[in-house]
Amino acid sequence: MYFRIIRNDISKSKLITLTTMIFVVAAAMLVSLSAILVVNLSGAIDTLMKQAKTPHFMQMHSGAIDTVRLADFAEQNSNVEGFQVVEFLNMDGAEIVIDGTSLAESVQDNGFSTQNEKFDYLLDLDGNVIKVSDGEIYVPVVYMKDGTAKVGDKVEVSGKNFIVAGFLRDSQMNSSLSSSKRFLVSKNDYEEIKSLGSMEYLIEFRLKDLSSLSAFETAYTSAGLEANGPTVTYKLFKMMNALSDGMMIAIVLLVSALVIAIALMCVRFTLLAKIEEDYREIGVMKAIGLRVSDIKKMYLAKYTAIAAAGSILGYALSFVFKGMLLENIRLYMGESENSSYALLFAIIGILLVFLAIIAYVSGVLRRFRKISAAEAIRFGTSQEKTAGAKRFYLSANRMFHTNVFLGIKDALARKRLYATMLAVLAISTFIIIVPQNLYNTISSNSFIEYMGVGNYDLRIDLQKTDNISEKADEIVKTVDSDSVIERYTVMTTKLFKAKMEDGTEENIKIEIGDHSIFPIEYSKGRAPAGENEIALSALNADEMGKKVGDVITLVIGGKEKELTVSGIYSDITNGGKTAKAVFTDHSADIIWSVVCAKLSDSSLVDDKVSEYDNKFIFAKVSDIDEFVTQTFGSTISSVKKAMHVALAVAIMITALVTVLFMRMLVTKDRYSIAILKALGFTNRDISAQYVSRSVFVLMIGVVLGVFLANTLGEVLASAVISSFGALSFQFVTNPLSAYVWSPLLMICTVLIATLIGTASSGQIKISENIKGSL
Amino acid sequence: MKKIMIGENIVKYFQVGHEKQNVLDGVSIEINEGEFVSVMGPSGSGKSTLLYALSGMDDINGGKVTFDGKDLSSLSEKELADIRRTKMGFVFQQPTLLKNLNILDNIILPAMRDNRKSAEKITKKARALMKKVGIAGLENRDITQVSGGQLQRAGICRALISNPEMIFGDEPTGALNSKTAQEMMDIISEINSEGTAIILVTHDAKVAARTDRIMFMRDGKIVNEMRLAKSSGTDMEDRTKKVMAKMREIGI
């Protein structure tokens, strides 16, 4: 019997059933996809890091190195399982020419390595440890992704030729957020080019017990071993690998949550419409003695069928799309070893969606209890109470056309009915605006200020070179006399020792200079201003357990100096562990210096970059926009894609739900429509009234959506962005797009959808709905 | 006297499967300006359908309806609506007021469609009408806060708000008790005496007895007609008896 009821019902309401089905399928698909993505990403990262044997602790170092002392340390430390010093040959981008194009524009520190013997393997795209022959070169996978290189291309490194034999996965440096990239060549070839670049060492350790990593870090620092460069740990490698795909998963999760909400609302809509349509029958069924639970079963049967079919279809569809979304994960990290769990989690996710729908339907059907049999049989519609808008009288209305008045009055009088539509429109607005704001924020110039980078046009890096101080002076002399440079500052990073509360000492890199010239955003407090002040990056503050106002003791030239924490900022540079101060110091060694400059005319940046690049061959000159593009470029472009998809999805949802809702309203209101027609209101008048209702609800929905986007959306987005290391930030909105074009687009959509949805009102016959007897 | 409405050979049928079911089977009817006409007949005789066909609220399958010199079938949906709004008034069996509006707003609704600017004048007129039918003071009440009789009176006020040339009543007293029904008919008769033509459908001989002319319908046809000119007396009891006698005579 149920099958017959379901079949009849579906064939009678094809559109509504189809729409509900679409939302259920989409919800099931997205939940399944999120599960598959999460399991695959974490699995793939684990697999990659296991296959590559990623180091647990790595200290980058340039300058002289005492490998014997390091080996001794490794031998004596009982926790060390493996130790090696890897050479990383830094090469100027201009010296590397792939298929005729040089990497001069690249902001990455490109360098060469040979395959490691003990751990930290460079893997091919099948996850095997690469064995490279003479004359061959393996290129970082990121250059395959952006189309810079393909297998068989010729690569010229300072005059020596290689052939691209394949691409490599580097468990340390895969991510575009990691600033270095390793190319792999054979030992013989490496020896040949060794003299052409500057040497950097990666001092790497694998530990027996990863949980005692921080104890190991302290031991390394206390031993006073080589530390002229950033320190990176296993956790950070893992995070870097997870970030860009993690963002995508976060967006998919957000969208799936919203689609589930909309699917449920859609079910509510269609169910209420159906109940409204069947009102009299329900009354009759109750009158002849059917139990509420029996009547409920008939309705539940249909939704169980839809939910089951939708879930299965959604699950199947997620397999069609998973390849597309997993592409990036597969390319960068390879297959996950435990991908079979993905199916299990996807099934659990889909079961949850299914159960949520059934529970919700059952909840909505509770209103059967409230239906009075007598009332249902007499009136055929629910005699819902109208409330509110008491003071909004037609007799006192001078402002609106009567049709507009009637539309607004109806929306105000039946708030509960319109609440569902309002919620969907607010969510749609939210879906449109949040990704838009997110995109505007991360693509705006000021965003880098949240990332620990000031808003300047170009930076000149002095790193991995001798006599940094003198070279910096030379640059300053040029920059100072350059009329195009509006303002500049020199930041010198030095390594100090900080005394911890337990008496141990840890290394801390402090950027010394005038931090007021190119200010960054502080999530707490402010920039250091006095000699005895220091600002910490979030990661450092976290690790040291310091907050604004706390005191840090530094050991400078053997003497202790107390500094007060003036502020905490987010930083993505140099492994995220940095500090800023203004005191003068001549004792500690300079690790690197940066000259930051802002031009009076930003359009001259390109010329200036190449001019300085030629002039200061010992320095790396970068255009900050280029830096942002190359660091965040892929993220910005995927957010842009998400923005477009979100817009399309939201408009589609708005259109579908409005059509559906309006059809339901017309069915519900057929009696009132007949009255209005009898009184001499035209079909156009009726349409105008419905358009007024929907546009009125839309306007409130848009205001609500914008408000939510700027509050809740900002919190959600900052949760996503904080994964980059930015602690707090504010949306940068494009007001024209967010507050003019998007709402206008919504209004047009709602307008057209309302006209389509209410088209059937023209067919409502007065006589059929009012007439008592023939 | 000028004819305000002419129905010629009106045919209306419903398609039931492959069969046509005639509801109006060649009905012709003429109504003069200011005339008071009633239509009687058993359930299913087609009297309500005739009313909706004459007012242009229902399509017809054959014949012609002319109102105020215009052939209704030649008019567009908009022109028909305009006529209904400005020249016709309707009173239905059930109070057909809109739930969202209070009594006053329901009454002024048709007139406000075109003359929002003269809201004050319209409201003043509505108040006068309400006073006339005895529901003054209920202006701001919701429609759920008044009695059926009061709602029906409000319905009459709404029918009159645009000064119609003709009022259509579909069993306007059908849902009222006899005392209220009498009061309603007093009001309707008074409106007619002021010059508005009225056609109403009724089961009730007492109601029909108030009118000038009674058309009797059966099986979609007008089977008889009875004139109750003013000359035939003002004693309602007597007039009612005459109507009932006629009904017996023709077997309705």
Short mmCIF file of N, CA and C in Angstrom, two decimals, chain A residues 235-357:
data_model
loop_
_atom_site.label_atom_id
_atom_site.label_comp_id
_atom_site.label_asym_id
_atom_site.label_seq_id
_atom_site.Cartn_x
_atom_site.Cartn_y
_atom_site.Cartn_z
N LYS A 235 55.44 18.72 13.48
CA LYS A 235 54.07 19.24 13.55
C LYS A 235 53.85 20.32 12.49
N LEU A 236 54.85 21.19 12.35
CA LEU A 236 54.72 22.28 11.38
C LEU A 236 54.73 21.75 9.94
N PHE A 237 55.58 20.74 9.69
CA PHE A 237 55.59 20.13 8.35
C PHE A 237 54.20 19.62 8.01
N LYS A 238 53.60 18.96 9.01
CA LYS A 238 52.29 18.36 8.82
C LYS A 238 51.24 19.44 8.53
N MET A 239 51.32 20.53 9.30
CA MET A 239 50.36 21.60 9.15
C MET A 239 50.47 22.26 7.77
N MET A 240 51.73 22.49 7.36
CA MET A 240 51.97 23.10 6.04
C MET A 240 51.36 22.24 4.95
N ASN A 241 51.52 20.91 5.09
CA ASN A 241 50.97 20.01 4.08
C ASN A 241 49.45 20.02 4.07
N ALA A 242 48.87 20.25 5.25
CA ALA A 242 47.41 20.13 5.37
C ALA A 242 46.69 21.40 4.96
N LEU A 243 47.42 22.55 4.98
CA LEU A 243 46.73 23.83 4.88
C LEU A 243 45.86 24.05 3.66
N SER A 244 46.45 23.97 2.46
CA SER A 244 45.67 24.43 1.31
C SER A 244 44.47 23.53 1.03
N ASP A 245 44.65 22.20 1.18
CA ASP A 245 43.50 21.33 0.98
C ASP A 245 42.56 21.40 2.17
N GLY A 246 43.13 21.69 3.33
CA GLY A 246 42.31 21.86 4.52
C GLY A 246 41.32 23.00 4.34
N MET A 247 41.79 24.08 3.69
CA MET A 247 40.90 25.22 3.40
C MET A 247 39.72 24.77 2.57
N MET A 248 40.05 23.97 1.53
CA MET A 248 39.00 23.50 0.63
C MET A 248 38.00 22.65 1.41
N ILE A 249 38.53 21.77 2.26
CA ILE A 249 37.64 20.91 3.03
C ILE A 249 36.77 21.75 3.96
N ALA A 250 37.38 22.79 4.54
CA ALA A 250 36.62 23.66 5.43
C ALA A 250 35.45 24.28 4.68
N ILE A 251 35.70 24.72 3.45
CA ILE A 251 34.63 25.33 2.66
C ILE A 251 33.57 24.28 2.31
N VAL A 252 34.02 23.08 1.90
CA VAL A 252 33.05 22.02 1.56
C VAL A 252 32.19 21.69 2.79
N LEU A 253 32.84 21.65 3.95
CA LEU A 253 32.09 21.35 5.18
C LEU A 253 31.06 22.44 5.47
N LEU A 254 31.51 23.69 5.32
CA LEU A 254 30.60 24.82 5.57
C LEU A 254 29.40 24.75 4.62
N VAL A 255 29.71 24.54 3.33
CA VAL A 255 28.64 24.49 2.35
C VAL A 255 27.72 23.30 2.64
N SER A 256 28.31 22.14 3.05
CA SER A 256 27.43 21.00 3.28
C SER A 256 26.53 21.25 4.48
N ALA A 257 27.05 21.93 5.50
CA ALA A 257 26.20 22.24 6.65
C ALA A 257 25.02 23.11 6.19
N LEU A 258 25.32 24.09 5.34
CA LEU A 258 24.26 24.98 4.88
C LEU A 258 23.27 24.24 3.98
N VAL A 259 23.80 23.35 3.13
CA VAL A 259 22.90 22.63 2.23
C VAL A 259 22.00 21.68 3.02
N ILE A 260 22.53 21.09 4.08
CA ILE A 260 21.68 20.23 4.92
C ILE A 260 20.56 21.06 5.53
N ALA A 261 20.96 22.25 6.03
CA ALA A 261 19.95 23.14 6.61
C ALA A 261 18.88 23.45 5.58
N ILE A 262 19.32 23.73 4.35
CA ILE A 262 18.36 24.08 3.31
C ILE A 262 17.53 22.86 2.90
N ALA A 263 18.18 21.69 2.86
CA ALA A 263 17.44 20.47 2.52
C ALA A 263 16.31 20.26 3.54
N LEU A 264 16.64 20.47 4.81
CA LEU A 264 15.61 20.29 5.84
C LEU A 264 14.48 21.31 5.67
N MET A 265 14.88 22.54 5.34
CA MET A 265 13.85 23.56 5.15
C MET A 265 12.97 23.23 3.95
N CYS A 266 13.63 22.70 2.92
CA CYS A 266 12.92 22.32 1.72
C CYS A 266 11.90 21.24 2.05
N VAL A 267 12.34 20.28 2.87
CA VAL A 267 11.44 19.22 3.29
C VAL A 267 10.27 19.83 4.07
N ARG A 268 10.58 20.79 4.92
CA ARG A 268 9.54 21.44 5.71
C ARG A 268 8.52 22.13 4.79
N PHE A 269 9.07 22.89 3.83
CA PHE A 269 8.23 23.56 2.82
C PHE A 269 7.26 22.61 2.17
N THR A 270 7.86 21.56 1.56
CA THR A 270 7.06 20.68 0.74
C THR A 270 6.06 19.93 1.61
N LEU A 271 6.51 19.61 2.80
CA LEU A 271 5.64 18.87 3.69
C LEU A 271 4.46 19.74 4.11
N LEU A 272 4.75 20.99 4.46
CA LEU A 272 3.67 21.89 4.88
C LEU A 272 2.71 22.12 3.72
N ALA A 273 3.29 22.27 2.52
CA ALA A 273 2.44 22.48 1.34
C ALA A 273 1.54 21.28 1.13
N LYS A 274 2.15 20.11 1.30
CA LYS A 274 1.40 18.87 1.09
C LYS A 274 0.30 18.75 2.14
N ILE A 275 0.64 19.04 3.38
CA ILE A 275 -0.36 18.95 4.45
C ILE A 275 -1.50 19.93 4.14
N GLU A 276 -1.11 21.11 3.67
CA GLU A 276 -2.11 22.12 3.34
C GLU A 276 -3.05 21.61 2.26
N GLU A 277 -2.43 21.00 1.24
CA GLU A 277 -3.22 20.46 0.14
C GLU A 277 -4.18 19.37 0.61
N ASP A 278 -3.65 18.54 1.51
CA ASP A 278 -4.41 17.36 1.93
C ASP A 278 -5.23 17.62 3.19
N TYR A 279 -5.35 18.91 3.53
CA TYR A 279 -5.93 19.24 4.83
C TYR A 279 -7.26 18.54 5.06
N ARG A 280 -8.12 18.65 4.06
CA ARG A 280 -9.45 18.08 4.21
C ARG A 280 -9.37 16.56 4.38
N GLU A 281 -8.49 15.94 3.55
CA GLU A 281 -8.37 14.47 3.62
C GLU A 281 -7.87 14.05 5.00
N ILE A 282 -6.90 14.82 5.52
CA ILE A 282 -6.37 14.47 6.84
C ILE A 282 -7.50 14.54 7.87
N GLY A 283 -8.32 15.61 7.73
CA GLY A 283 -9.46 15.77 8.63
C GLY A 283 -10.40 14.58 8.52
N VAL A 284 -10.67 14.17 7.27
CA VAL A 284 -11.58 13.05 7.06
C VAL A 284 -11.01 11.78 7.68
N MET A 285 -9.67 11.57 7.45
CA MET A 285 -9.05 10.37 7.99
C MET A 285 -9.16 10.34 9.51
N LYS A 286 -8.95 11.53 10.12
CA LYS A 286 -9.06 11.59 11.57
C LYS A 286 -10.52 11.33 11.98
N ALA A 287 -11.44 11.91 11.20
CA ALA A 287 -12.85 11.77 11.54
C ALA A 287 -13.31 10.32 11.48
N ILE A 288 -12.79 9.57 10.50
CA ILE A 288 -13.24 8.18 10.40
C ILE A 288 -12.44 7.27 11.33
N GLY A 289 -11.58 7.86 12.14
CA GLY A 289 -10.99 7.09 13.22
C GLY A 289 -9.58 6.57 12.99
N LEU A 290 -8.89 7.06 11.93
CA LEU A 290 -7.49 6.64 11.76
C LEU A 290 -6.65 7.31 12.84
N ARG A 291 -5.66 6.57 13.33
CA ARG A 291 -4.81 7.15 14.37
C ARG A 291 -3.78 8.09 13.74
N VAL A 292 -3.37 9.10 14.53
CA VAL A 292 -2.38 10.04 14.01
C VAL A 292 -1.14 9.30 13.53
N SER A 293 -0.73 8.27 14.27
CA SER A 293 0.48 7.55 13.88
C SER A 293 0.29 6.84 12.53
N ASP A 294 -0.93 6.40 12.25
CA ASP A 294 -1.19 5.77 10.96
C ASP A 294 -1.06 6.79 9.83
N ILE A 295 -1.64 7.96 10.07
CA ILE A 295 -1.59 9.00 9.04
C ILE A 295 -0.14 9.43 8.83
N LYS A 296 0.57 9.55 9.96
CA LYS A 296 1.99 9.96 9.88
C LYS A 296 2.78 8.99 9.01
N LYS A 297 2.50 7.72 9.19
CA LYS A 297 3.26 6.70 8.46
C LYS A 297 3.17 6.91 6.95
N MET A 298 1.96 7.29 6.49
CA MET A 298 1.78 7.46 5.05
C MET A 298 2.70 8.55 4.52
N TYR A 299 2.81 9.64 5.30
CA TYR A 299 3.67 10.74 4.85
C TYR A 299 5.14 10.40 5.04
N LEU A 300 5.42 9.75 6.16
CA LEU A 300 6.80 9.38 6.45
C LEU A 300 7.33 8.44 5.38
N ALA A 301 6.45 7.58 4.87
CA ALA A 301 6.86 6.60 3.87
C ALA A 301 7.49 7.29 2.67
N LYS A 302 6.83 8.38 2.23
CA LYS A 302 7.33 9.08 1.05
C LYS A 302 8.71 9.67 1.32
N TYR A 303 8.85 10.32 2.48
CA TYR A 303 10.13 10.97 2.75
C TYR A 303 11.23 9.96 3.06
N THR A 304 10.84 8.83 3.62
CA THR A 304 11.83 7.78 3.82
C THR A 304 12.34 7.33 2.46
N ALA A 305 11.41 7.19 1.52
CA ALA A 305 11.81 6.78 0.16
C ALA A 305 12.72 7.83 -0.47
N ILE A 306 12.31 9.12 -0.37
CA ILE A 306 13.11 10.18 -0.97
C ILE A 306 14.49 10.24 -0.31
N ALA A 307 14.51 10.19 1.04
CA ALA A 307 15.77 10.30 1.76
C ALA A 307 16.68 9.13 1.42
N ALA A 308 16.09 7.95 1.33
CA ALA A 308 16.92 6.78 1.04
C ALA A 308 17.48 6.87 -0.38
N ALA A 309 16.60 7.18 -1.34
CA ALA A 309 17.05 7.28 -2.73
C ALA A 309 18.08 8.41 -2.86
N GLY A 310 17.79 9.56 -2.22
CA GLY A 310 18.70 10.72 -2.29
C GLY A 310 20.05 10.39 -1.68
N SER A 311 20.04 9.69 -0.55
CA SER A 311 21.31 9.37 0.11
C SER A 311 22.15 8.44 -0.76
N ILE A 312 21.49 7.45 -1.32
CA ILE A 312 22.24 6.50 -2.15
C ILE A 312 22.81 7.21 -3.39
N LEU A 313 21.96 8.04 -4.00
CA LEU A 313 22.41 8.77 -5.19
C LEU A 313 23.54 9.74 -4.82
N GLY A 314 23.38 10.42 -3.69
CA GLY A 314 24.41 11.37 -3.23
C GLY A 314 25.73 10.65 -2.99
N TYR A 315 25.63 9.46 -2.40
CA TYR A 315 26.82 8.67 -2.12
C TYR A 315 27.50 8.30 -3.44
N ALA A 316 26.68 7.87 -4.40
CA ALA A 316 27.24 7.50 -5.70
C ALA A 316 27.88 8.71 -6.37
N LEU A 317 27.18 9.85 -6.30
CA LEU A 317 27.71 11.06 -6.94
C LEU A 317 29.01 11.51 -6.29
N SER A 318 29.12 11.31 -4.99
CA SER A 318 30.35 11.74 -4.32
C SER A 318 31.55 10.99 -4.89
N PHE A 319 31.30 9.78 -5.41
CA PHE A 319 32.40 9.04 -6.03
C PHE A 319 32.77 9.61 -7.39
N VAL A 320 31.77 10.21 -8.04
CA VAL A 320 32.05 10.83 -9.34
C VAL A 320 32.93 12.07 -9.11
N PHE A 321 32.59 12.84 -8.07
CA PHE A 321 33.29 14.11 -7.87
C PHE A 321 34.55 13.99 -7.01
N LYS A 322 34.67 12.88 -6.30
CA LYS A 322 35.78 12.84 -5.35
C LYS A 322 37.13 12.92 -6.08
N GLY A 323 37.16 12.32 -7.27
CA GLY A 323 38.40 12.34 -8.04
C GLY A 323 38.89 13.75 -8.27
N MET A 324 37.90 14.62 -8.62
CA MET A 324 38.22 16.01 -8.93
C MET A 324 38.80 16.72 -7.71
N LEU A 325 38.17 16.51 -6.56
CA LEU A 325 38.62 17.21 -5.36
C LEU A 325 39.86 16.57 -4.75
N LEU A 326 40.03 15.28 -5.03
CA LEU A 326 41.20 14.61 -4.47
C LEU A 326 42.44 14.81 -5.32
N GLU A 327 42.23 15.37 -6.52
CA GLU A 327 43.31 15.53 -7.49
C GLU A 327 44.54 16.18 -6.86
N ASN A 328 44.26 17.31 -6.17
CA ASN A 328 45.35 18.08 -5.58
C ASN A 328 46.07 17.28 -4.48
N ILE A 329 45.25 16.64 -3.65
CA ILE A 329 45.82 15.84 -2.55
C ILE A 329 46.68 14.72 -3.15
N ARG A 330 46.13 14.08 -4.19
CA ARG A 330 46.86 12.97 -4.80
C ARG A 330 48.17 13.44 -5.42
N LEU A 331 48.08 14.62 -6.08
CA LEU A 331 49.26 15.13 -6.76
C LEU A 331 50.36 15.46 -5.76
N TYR A 332 49.98 16.16 -4.70
CA TYR A 332 50.99 16.61 -3.75
C TYR A 332 51.40 15.54 -2.75
N MET A 333 50.42 14.71 -2.39
CA MET A 333 50.71 13.80 -1.30
C MET A 333 50.55 12.33 -1.64
N GLY A 334 49.92 12.03 -2.79
CA GLY A 334 49.75 10.65 -3.18
C GLY A 334 48.56 10.00 -2.53
N GLU A 335 48.42 8.69 -2.73
CA GLU A 335 47.28 7.96 -2.20
C GLU A 335 47.41 7.76 -0.70
N SER A 336 46.26 7.71 -0.08
CA SER A 336 46.27 7.42 1.35
C SER A 336 46.25 5.92 1.53
N GLU A 337 46.94 5.43 2.56
CA GLU A 337 46.99 3.98 2.79
C GLU A 337 45.66 3.46 3.30
N ASN A 338 44.96 4.32 4.06
CA ASN A 338 43.73 3.82 4.68
C ASN A 338 42.50 4.42 4.01
N SER A 339 42.51 4.45 2.66
CA SER A 339 41.39 5.10 1.97
C SER A 339 40.10 4.31 2.13
N SER A 340 40.21 3.03 2.55
CA SER A 340 38.97 2.26 2.72
C SER A 340 38.15 2.81 3.89
N TYR A 341 38.83 3.43 4.85
CA TYR A 341 38.09 4.05 5.95
C TYR A 341 37.19 5.17 5.43
N ALA A 342 37.66 5.79 4.33
CA ALA A 342 36.90 6.92 3.77
C ALA A 342 35.48 6.48 3.45
N LEU A 343 35.36 5.28 2.85
CA LEU A 343 34.04 4.78 2.48
C LEU A 343 33.18 4.60 3.72
N LEU A 344 33.80 4.08 4.75
CA LEU A 344 33.07 3.83 6.00
C LEU A 344 32.55 5.15 6.58
N PHE A 345 33.46 6.13 6.64
CA PHE A 345 33.05 7.42 7.21
C PHE A 345 32.00 8.10 6.34
N ALA A 346 32.15 7.93 5.01
CA ALA A 346 31.16 8.52 4.10
C ALA A 346 29.80 7.90 4.37
N ILE A 347 29.77 6.57 4.59
CA ILE A 347 28.49 5.89 4.84
C ILE A 347 27.90 6.38 6.17
N ILE A 348 28.76 6.54 7.16
CA ILE A 348 28.27 7.03 8.46
C ILE A 348 27.68 8.43 8.29
N GLY A 349 28.40 9.27 7.53
CA GLY A 349 27.92 10.64 7.28
C GLY A 349 26.56 10.63 6.61
N ILE A 350 26.42 9.77 5.61
CA ILE A 350 25.18 9.71 4.84
C ILE A 350 24.04 9.18 5.70
N LEU A 351 24.35 8.20 6.55
CA LEU A 351 23.33 7.68 7.47
C LEU A 351 22.82 8.79 8.38
N LEU A 352 23.76 9.65 8.82
CA LEU A 352 23.36 10.76 9.68
C LEU A 352 22.41 11.70 8.95
N VAL A 353 22.73 11.99 7.66
CA VAL A 353 21.85 12.86 6.87
C VAL A 353 20.47 12.21 6.77
N PHE A 354 20.46 10.91 6.46
CA PHE A 354 19.21 10.18 6.30
C PHE A 354 18.37 10.25 7.59
N LEU A 355 19.03 9.96 8.71
CA LEU A 355 18.31 9.96 9.98
C LEU A 355 17.82 11.36 10.34
N ALA A 356 18.65 12.37 10.02
CA ALA A 356 18.26 13.74 10.33
C ALA A 356 16.98 14.10 9.59
N ILE A 357 16.90 13.68 8.32
CA ILE A 357 15.70 14.00 7.52
C ILE A 357 14.47 13.30 8.10
#
